[in-house]
Coordinates of C-alpha atoms in Angstrom, one line a residue:
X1 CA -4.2 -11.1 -23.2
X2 CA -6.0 -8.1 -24.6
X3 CA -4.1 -5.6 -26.3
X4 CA -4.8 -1.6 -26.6
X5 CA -7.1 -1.1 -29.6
X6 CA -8.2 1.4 -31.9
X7 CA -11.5 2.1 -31.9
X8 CA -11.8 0.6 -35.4
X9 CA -11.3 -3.0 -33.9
X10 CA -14.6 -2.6 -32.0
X11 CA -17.7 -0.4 -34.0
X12 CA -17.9 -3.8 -36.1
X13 CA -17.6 -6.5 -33.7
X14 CA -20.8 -8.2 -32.6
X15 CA -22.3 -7.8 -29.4
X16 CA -25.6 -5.5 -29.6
X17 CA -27.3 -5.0 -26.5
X18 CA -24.6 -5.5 -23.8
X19 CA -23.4 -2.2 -22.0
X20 CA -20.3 -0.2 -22.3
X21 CA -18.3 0.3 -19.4
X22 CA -15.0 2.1 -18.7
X23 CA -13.2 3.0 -15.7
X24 CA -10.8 5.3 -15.3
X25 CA -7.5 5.4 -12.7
X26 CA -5.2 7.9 -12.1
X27 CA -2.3 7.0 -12.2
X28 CA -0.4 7.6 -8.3
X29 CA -2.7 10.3 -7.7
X30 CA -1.9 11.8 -4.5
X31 CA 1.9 11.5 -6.0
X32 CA 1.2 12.8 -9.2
X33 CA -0.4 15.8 -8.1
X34 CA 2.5 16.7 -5.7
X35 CA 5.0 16.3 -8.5
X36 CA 2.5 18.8 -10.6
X37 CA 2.9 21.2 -8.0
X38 CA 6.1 20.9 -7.2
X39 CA 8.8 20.4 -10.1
X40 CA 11.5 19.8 -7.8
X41 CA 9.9 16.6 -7.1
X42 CA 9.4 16.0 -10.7
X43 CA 11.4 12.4 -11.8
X44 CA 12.0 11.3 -8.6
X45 CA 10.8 8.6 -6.4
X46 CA 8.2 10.5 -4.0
X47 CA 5.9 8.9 -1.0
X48 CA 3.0 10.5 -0.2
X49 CA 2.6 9.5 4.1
X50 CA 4.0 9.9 7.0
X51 CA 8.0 9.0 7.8
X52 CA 8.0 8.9 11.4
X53 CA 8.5 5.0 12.9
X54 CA 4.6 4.3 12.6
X55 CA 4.4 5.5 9.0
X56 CA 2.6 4.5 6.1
X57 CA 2.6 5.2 2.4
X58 CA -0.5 6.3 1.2
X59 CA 0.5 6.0 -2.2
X60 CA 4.1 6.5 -4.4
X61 CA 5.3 7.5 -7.4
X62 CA 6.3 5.3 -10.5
X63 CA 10.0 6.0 -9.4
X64 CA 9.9 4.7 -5.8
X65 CA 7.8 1.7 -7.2
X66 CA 11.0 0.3 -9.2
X67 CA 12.2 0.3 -5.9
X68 CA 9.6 -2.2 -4.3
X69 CA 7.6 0.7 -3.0
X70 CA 4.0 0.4 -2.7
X71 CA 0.9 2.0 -1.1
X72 CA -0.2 1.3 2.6
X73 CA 4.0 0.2 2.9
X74 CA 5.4 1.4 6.5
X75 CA 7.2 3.9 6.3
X76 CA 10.6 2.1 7.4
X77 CA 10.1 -0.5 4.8
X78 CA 10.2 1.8 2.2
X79 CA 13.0 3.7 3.4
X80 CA 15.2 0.9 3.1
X81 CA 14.2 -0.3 -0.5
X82 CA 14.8 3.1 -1.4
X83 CA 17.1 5.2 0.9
X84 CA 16.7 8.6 -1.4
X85 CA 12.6 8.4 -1.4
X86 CA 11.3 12.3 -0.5
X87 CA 8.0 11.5 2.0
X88 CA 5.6 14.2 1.3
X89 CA 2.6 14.8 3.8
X90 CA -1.1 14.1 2.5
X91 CA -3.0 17.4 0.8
X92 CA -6.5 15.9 1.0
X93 CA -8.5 19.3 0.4
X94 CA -6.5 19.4 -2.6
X95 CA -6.6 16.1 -3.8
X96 CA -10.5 16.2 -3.4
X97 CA -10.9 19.1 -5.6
X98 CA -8.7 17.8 -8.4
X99 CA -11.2 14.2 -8.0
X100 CA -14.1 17.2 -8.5
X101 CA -12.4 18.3 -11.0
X102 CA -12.2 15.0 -13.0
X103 CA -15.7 13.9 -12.3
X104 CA -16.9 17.0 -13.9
X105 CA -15.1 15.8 -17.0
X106 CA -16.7 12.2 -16.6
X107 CA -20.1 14.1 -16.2
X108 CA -19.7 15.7 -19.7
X109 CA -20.0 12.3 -21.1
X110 CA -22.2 10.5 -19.3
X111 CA -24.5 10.9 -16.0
X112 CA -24.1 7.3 -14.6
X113 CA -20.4 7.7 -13.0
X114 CA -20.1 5.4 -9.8
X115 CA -16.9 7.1 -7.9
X116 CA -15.0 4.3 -6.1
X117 CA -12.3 7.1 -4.3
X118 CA -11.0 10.3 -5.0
X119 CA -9.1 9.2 -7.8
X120 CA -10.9 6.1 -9.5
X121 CA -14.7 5.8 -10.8
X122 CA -17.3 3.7 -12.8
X123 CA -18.4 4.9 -16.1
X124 CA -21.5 3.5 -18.0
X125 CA -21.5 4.7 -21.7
X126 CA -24.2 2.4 -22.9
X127 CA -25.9 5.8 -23.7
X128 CA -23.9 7.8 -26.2
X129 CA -25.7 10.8 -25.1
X130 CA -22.9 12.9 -27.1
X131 CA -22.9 11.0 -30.0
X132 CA -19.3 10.0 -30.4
X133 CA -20.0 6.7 -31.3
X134 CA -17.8 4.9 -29.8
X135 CA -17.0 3.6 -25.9
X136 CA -13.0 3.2 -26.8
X137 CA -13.4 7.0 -28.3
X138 CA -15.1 8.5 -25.4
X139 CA -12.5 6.9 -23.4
X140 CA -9.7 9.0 -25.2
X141 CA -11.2 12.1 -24.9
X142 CA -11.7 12.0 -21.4
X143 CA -8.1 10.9 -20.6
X144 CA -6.7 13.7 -22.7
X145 CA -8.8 15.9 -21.4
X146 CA -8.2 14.8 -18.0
X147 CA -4.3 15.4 -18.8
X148 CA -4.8 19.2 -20.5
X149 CA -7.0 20.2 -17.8
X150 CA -4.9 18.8 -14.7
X151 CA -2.0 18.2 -15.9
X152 CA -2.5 14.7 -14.6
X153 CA -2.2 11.1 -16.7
X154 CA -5.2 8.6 -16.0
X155 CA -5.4 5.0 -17.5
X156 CA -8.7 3.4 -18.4
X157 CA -10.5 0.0 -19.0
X158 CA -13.2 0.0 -21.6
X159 CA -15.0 -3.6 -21.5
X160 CA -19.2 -4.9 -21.6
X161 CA -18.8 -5.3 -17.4
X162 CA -17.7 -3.7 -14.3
X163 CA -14.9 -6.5 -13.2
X164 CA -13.3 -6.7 -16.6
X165 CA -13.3 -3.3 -17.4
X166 CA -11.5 -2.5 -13.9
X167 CA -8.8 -5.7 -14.5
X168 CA -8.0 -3.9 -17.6
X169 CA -7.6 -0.2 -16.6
X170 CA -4.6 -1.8 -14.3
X171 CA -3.2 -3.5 -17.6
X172 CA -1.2 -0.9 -19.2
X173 CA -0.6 1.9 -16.4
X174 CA 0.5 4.2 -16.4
X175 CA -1.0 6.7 -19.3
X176 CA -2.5 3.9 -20.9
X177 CA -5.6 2.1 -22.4
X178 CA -6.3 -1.6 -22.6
X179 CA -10.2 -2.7 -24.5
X180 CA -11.6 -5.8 -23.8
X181 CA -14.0 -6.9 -26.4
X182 CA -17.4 -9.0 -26.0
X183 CA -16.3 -12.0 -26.9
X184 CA -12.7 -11.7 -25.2
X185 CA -13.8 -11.8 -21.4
X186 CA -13.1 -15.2 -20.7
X187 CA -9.7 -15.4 -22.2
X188 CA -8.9 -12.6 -20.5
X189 CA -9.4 -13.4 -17.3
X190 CA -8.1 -16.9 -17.5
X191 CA -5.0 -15.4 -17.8
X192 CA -5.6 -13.4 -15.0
X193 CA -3.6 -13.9 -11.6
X194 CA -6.1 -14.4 -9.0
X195 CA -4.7 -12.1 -6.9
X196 CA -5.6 -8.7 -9.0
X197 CA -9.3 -9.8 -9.1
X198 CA -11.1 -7.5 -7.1
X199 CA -11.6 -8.7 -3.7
X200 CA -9.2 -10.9 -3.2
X201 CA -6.3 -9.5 -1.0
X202 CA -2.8 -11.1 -0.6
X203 CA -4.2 -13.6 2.5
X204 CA -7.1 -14.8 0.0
X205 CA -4.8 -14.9 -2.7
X206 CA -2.4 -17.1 -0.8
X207 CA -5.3 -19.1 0.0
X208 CA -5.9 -19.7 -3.0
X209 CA -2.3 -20.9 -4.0
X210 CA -2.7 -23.6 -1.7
X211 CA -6.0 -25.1 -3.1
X212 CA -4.1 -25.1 -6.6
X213 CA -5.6 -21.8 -7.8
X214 CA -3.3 -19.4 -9.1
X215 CA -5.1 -18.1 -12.2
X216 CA -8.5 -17.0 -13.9
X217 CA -8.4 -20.3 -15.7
X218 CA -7.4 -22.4 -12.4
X219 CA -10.7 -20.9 -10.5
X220 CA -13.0 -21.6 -13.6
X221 CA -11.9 -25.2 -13.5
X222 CA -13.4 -25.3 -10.0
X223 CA -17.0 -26.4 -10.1
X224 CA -19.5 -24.0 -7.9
X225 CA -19.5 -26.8 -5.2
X226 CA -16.2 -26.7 -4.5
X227 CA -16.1 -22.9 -4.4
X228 CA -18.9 -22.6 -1.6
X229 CA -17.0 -25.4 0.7
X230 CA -13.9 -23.5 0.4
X231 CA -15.2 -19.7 -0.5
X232 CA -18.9 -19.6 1.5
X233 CA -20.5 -16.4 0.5
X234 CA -17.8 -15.3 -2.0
X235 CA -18.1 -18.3 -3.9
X236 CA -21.0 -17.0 -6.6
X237 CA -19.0 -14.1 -7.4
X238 CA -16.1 -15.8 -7.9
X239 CA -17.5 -18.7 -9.8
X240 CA -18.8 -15.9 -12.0
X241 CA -15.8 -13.5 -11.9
X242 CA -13.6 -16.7 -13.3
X243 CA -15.9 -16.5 -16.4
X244 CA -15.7 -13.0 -17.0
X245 CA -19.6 -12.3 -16.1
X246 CA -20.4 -9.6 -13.8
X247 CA -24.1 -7.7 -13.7
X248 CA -23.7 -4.9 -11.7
X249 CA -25.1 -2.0 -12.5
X250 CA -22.7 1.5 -12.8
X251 CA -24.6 3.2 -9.9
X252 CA -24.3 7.0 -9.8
X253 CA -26.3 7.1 -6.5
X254 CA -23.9 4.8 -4.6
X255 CA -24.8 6.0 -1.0
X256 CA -21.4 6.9 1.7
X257 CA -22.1 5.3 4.6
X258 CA -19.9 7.6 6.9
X259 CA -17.5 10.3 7.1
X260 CA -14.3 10.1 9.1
X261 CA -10.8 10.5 9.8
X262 CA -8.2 8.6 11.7
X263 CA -4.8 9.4 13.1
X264 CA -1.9 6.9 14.3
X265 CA 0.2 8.6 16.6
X266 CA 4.1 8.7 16.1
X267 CA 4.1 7.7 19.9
X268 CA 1.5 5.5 22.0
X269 CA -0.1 8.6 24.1
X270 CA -1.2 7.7 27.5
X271 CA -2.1 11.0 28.9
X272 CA -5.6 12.0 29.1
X273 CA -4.9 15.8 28.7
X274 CA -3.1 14.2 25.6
X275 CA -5.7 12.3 24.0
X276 CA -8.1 15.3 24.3
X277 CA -5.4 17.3 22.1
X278 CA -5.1 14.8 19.7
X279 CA -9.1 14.4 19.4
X280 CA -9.6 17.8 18.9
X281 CA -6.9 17.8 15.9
X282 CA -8.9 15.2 14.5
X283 CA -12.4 16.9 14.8
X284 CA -10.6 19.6 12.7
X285 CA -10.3 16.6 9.8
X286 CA -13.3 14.8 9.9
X287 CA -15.6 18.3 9.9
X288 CA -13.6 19.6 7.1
X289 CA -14.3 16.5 5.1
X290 CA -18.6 16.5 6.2
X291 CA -18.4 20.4 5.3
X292 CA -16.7 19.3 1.6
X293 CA -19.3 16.3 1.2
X294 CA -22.3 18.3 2.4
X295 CA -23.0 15.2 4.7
X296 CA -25.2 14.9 7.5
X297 CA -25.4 12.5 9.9
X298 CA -26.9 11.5 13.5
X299 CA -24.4 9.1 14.8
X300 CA -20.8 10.5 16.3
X301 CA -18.5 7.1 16.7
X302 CA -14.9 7.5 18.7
X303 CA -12.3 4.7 17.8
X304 CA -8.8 3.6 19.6
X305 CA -6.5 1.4 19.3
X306 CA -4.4 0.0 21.9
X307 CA -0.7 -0.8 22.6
X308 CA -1.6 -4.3 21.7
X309 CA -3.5 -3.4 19.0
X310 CA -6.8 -3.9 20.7
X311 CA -9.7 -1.8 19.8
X312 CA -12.1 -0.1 21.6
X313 CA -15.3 2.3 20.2
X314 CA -18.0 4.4 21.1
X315 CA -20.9 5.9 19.2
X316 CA -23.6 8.1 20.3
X317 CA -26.9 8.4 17.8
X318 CA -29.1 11.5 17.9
X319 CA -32.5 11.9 17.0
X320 CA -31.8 14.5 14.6
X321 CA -28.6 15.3 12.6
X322 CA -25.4 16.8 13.9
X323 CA -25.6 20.1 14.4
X324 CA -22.2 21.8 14.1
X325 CA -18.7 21.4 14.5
X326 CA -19.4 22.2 18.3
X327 CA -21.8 19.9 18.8
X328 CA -19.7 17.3 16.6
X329 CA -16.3 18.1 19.0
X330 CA -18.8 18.0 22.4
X331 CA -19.9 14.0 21.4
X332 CA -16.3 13.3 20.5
X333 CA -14.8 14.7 23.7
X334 CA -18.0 13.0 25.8
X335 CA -17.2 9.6 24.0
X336 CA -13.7 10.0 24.8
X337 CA -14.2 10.6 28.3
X338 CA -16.2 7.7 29.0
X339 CA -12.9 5.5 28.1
X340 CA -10.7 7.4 30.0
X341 CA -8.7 5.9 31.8
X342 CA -7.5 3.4 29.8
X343 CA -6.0 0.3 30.3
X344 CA -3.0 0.7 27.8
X345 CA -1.7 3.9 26.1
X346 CA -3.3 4.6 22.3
X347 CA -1.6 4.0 19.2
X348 CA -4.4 4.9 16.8
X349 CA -7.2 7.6 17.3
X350 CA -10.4 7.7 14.9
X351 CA -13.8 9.6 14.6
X352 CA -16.6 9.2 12.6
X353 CA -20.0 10.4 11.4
X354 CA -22.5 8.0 10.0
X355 CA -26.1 7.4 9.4
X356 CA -25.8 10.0 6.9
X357 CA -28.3 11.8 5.3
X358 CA -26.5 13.4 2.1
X359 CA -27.0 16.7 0.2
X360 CA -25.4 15.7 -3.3
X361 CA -27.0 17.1 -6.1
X362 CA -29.0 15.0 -7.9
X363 CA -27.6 13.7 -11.4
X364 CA -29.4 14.7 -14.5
X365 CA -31.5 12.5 -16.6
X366 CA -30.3 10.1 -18.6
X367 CA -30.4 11.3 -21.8
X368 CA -30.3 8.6 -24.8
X369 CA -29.2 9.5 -27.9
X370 CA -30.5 8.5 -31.0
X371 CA -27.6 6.8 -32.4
X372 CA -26.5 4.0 -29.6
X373 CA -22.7 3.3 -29.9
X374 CA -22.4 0.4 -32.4
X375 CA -19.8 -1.4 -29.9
X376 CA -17.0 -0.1 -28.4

């Protein structure tokens, strides 16, 4: 198992040629920044989510997590591993300018930075277009930056691939580093649980257990034949992922398909007059969040969710984008009414705008230095 290094360990290990990846991941972000914000909350176990009977953790702090706590929990569960956890409700507008915030600092470094969420991203280095020499170094500087300019701790994962270098930036959370070198991939994942590779959730992972596969090692020793009987589709990736090899690209113009919000209600609402208040709420979210992504998009789609957890949608595409929050609320309400009335009351309540035709600014050139990093 990789340790932390100094940058020393790397600048003379071999390995020309291959790329330089880190990612970074803050560490209980939503919870982290509450705790900034508010030192009464400071040391002490904190969920970030609703309380009420239908509630779920978006995330928690280090404290609760001694407890057992963990993000999407309910609410209930969590309240009875840890009876003195303080629920907090979700700041998004100021959680998404802190994630601004951060990516400006990635941006100083390098152009290619691949955002996965508000508080996690891809960062290719290959390019050491400020000519700090080293991938391990860069890495340092932007997580103590990240921590004098926020006030937050982020860890990071500096390795030659995407999958490695995000198995390692979960290795020594929180505040912490972990470098795997070219050279080291293999070992490292063989000693991998299966269930922290990316893309493998705790029903694949239990899968898994039952064909014998319980580590890295355990899925290399699989031959690719066996993988697509059991696997299908997933079965290159993970035929690959068990050998530490992984060729995607950092891709800094990853496209957002949509923009949306949800809402689960405390109580199912049957009540049309209801429904209509509740959709209107969540207009309010999901425009706020297209107005802070510049998005635009030409197809308005209305989700529910059932009593029995059934799920029922409708989507209206225009032939040019959404105009307006008015416009935007008008589809909404039209979609809704359509439904109405429905066969059960609604637990869940969801609107979204996609086919989306984005105003990001465009990243700047990639600038190569003269002096490539010599390794990591």
């Amino acid at each position: 198992m990789a340790e932390p290094a100094d940058e020393a360990d790397f600048d003379d290990a071999p390995g020309q040629g291959l790329r330089k990846i880190i990612h970074v991941d803050m560490d209980a972000f939503y919870a982290s920044v509450e705790q900034r914000d508010d030192p009464a909350l400071r040391g002490k176990p904190v969920a970030v989510g609703g309380d009420g009977p239908r509630g779920v953790l978006t995330t928690c702090s280090y404290e609760a997590r001694k407890f057992g706590c963990r993000s999407a929990m309910p609410s209930v569960t969590a309240k009875r591993l840890c009876p003195q956890l303080i629920f907090v409700r979700p700041r998004f507008p100021v959680y998404t300018a802190v994630s601004h915030q951060i990516r400006d600092i990635f941006r100083d470094y390098t152009p290619l930075v691949e955002p996965l969420s508000l508080d996690e991203a891809y960062l290719d280095v290959t390019a050491d277009v400020k000519g700090i020499g080293s991938a391990t170094r860069i890495a340092e500087l932007i997580r103590a930056r990240i921590k004098a300019e926020t006030g937050l701790t982020a860890s990071a994962g500096v390795s030659y691939n995407k999958f490695i270098a995000k198995l390692a930036s979960d290795q020594n959370k929180p505040d912490g580093i972990c470098v795997v070198r070219p050279g080291e991939g293999a070992a490292f994942v063989a000693a991998m649980p299966v269930k922290r590779f990316h893309g493998i959730g705790p029903r694949g992972a239990e899968r898994m257990k039952q064909l014998g596969i319980e580590t890295g090692a355990d899925l290399a020793a699989k031959d690719i034949y066996f993988l697509r009987e059991h696997f299908g589709s997933q079965a290159d990736y993970l035929y690959r992922a068990a050998r530490g090899i992984d060729l995607r690209q950092v891709k800094a113009d990853r496209a957002r398909k949509s923009v949306g919000a949800e809402r689960t209600f405390d109580h199912d609402i049957s009540s049309g007059a209801a429904l209509r208040e509740q959709l209107e709420r969540i207009v309010g979210l999901t425009w706020d969040r297209i107005e802070r992504s510049r998005s635009e998009g030409r197809t308005v789609t209305l989700k529910l969710k059932l009593k029995d957890f059934t799920g029922l949608t409708r989507a209206r595409s225009l032939p040019k984008p959404v105009r307006d929050r008015n416009q935007f609320a008008e589809i909404g309400h039209a979609l809704l009414e359509e439904l109405l009335p429905l066969p059960q009351p609604v637990r869940l309540m969801g609107l979204t705008l996609s086919q989306l035709i984005e105003d990001e600014p465009e990243a700047p050139a990639l600038v190569r230095s003269a002096s490539q990093l010599s390794l990591f």
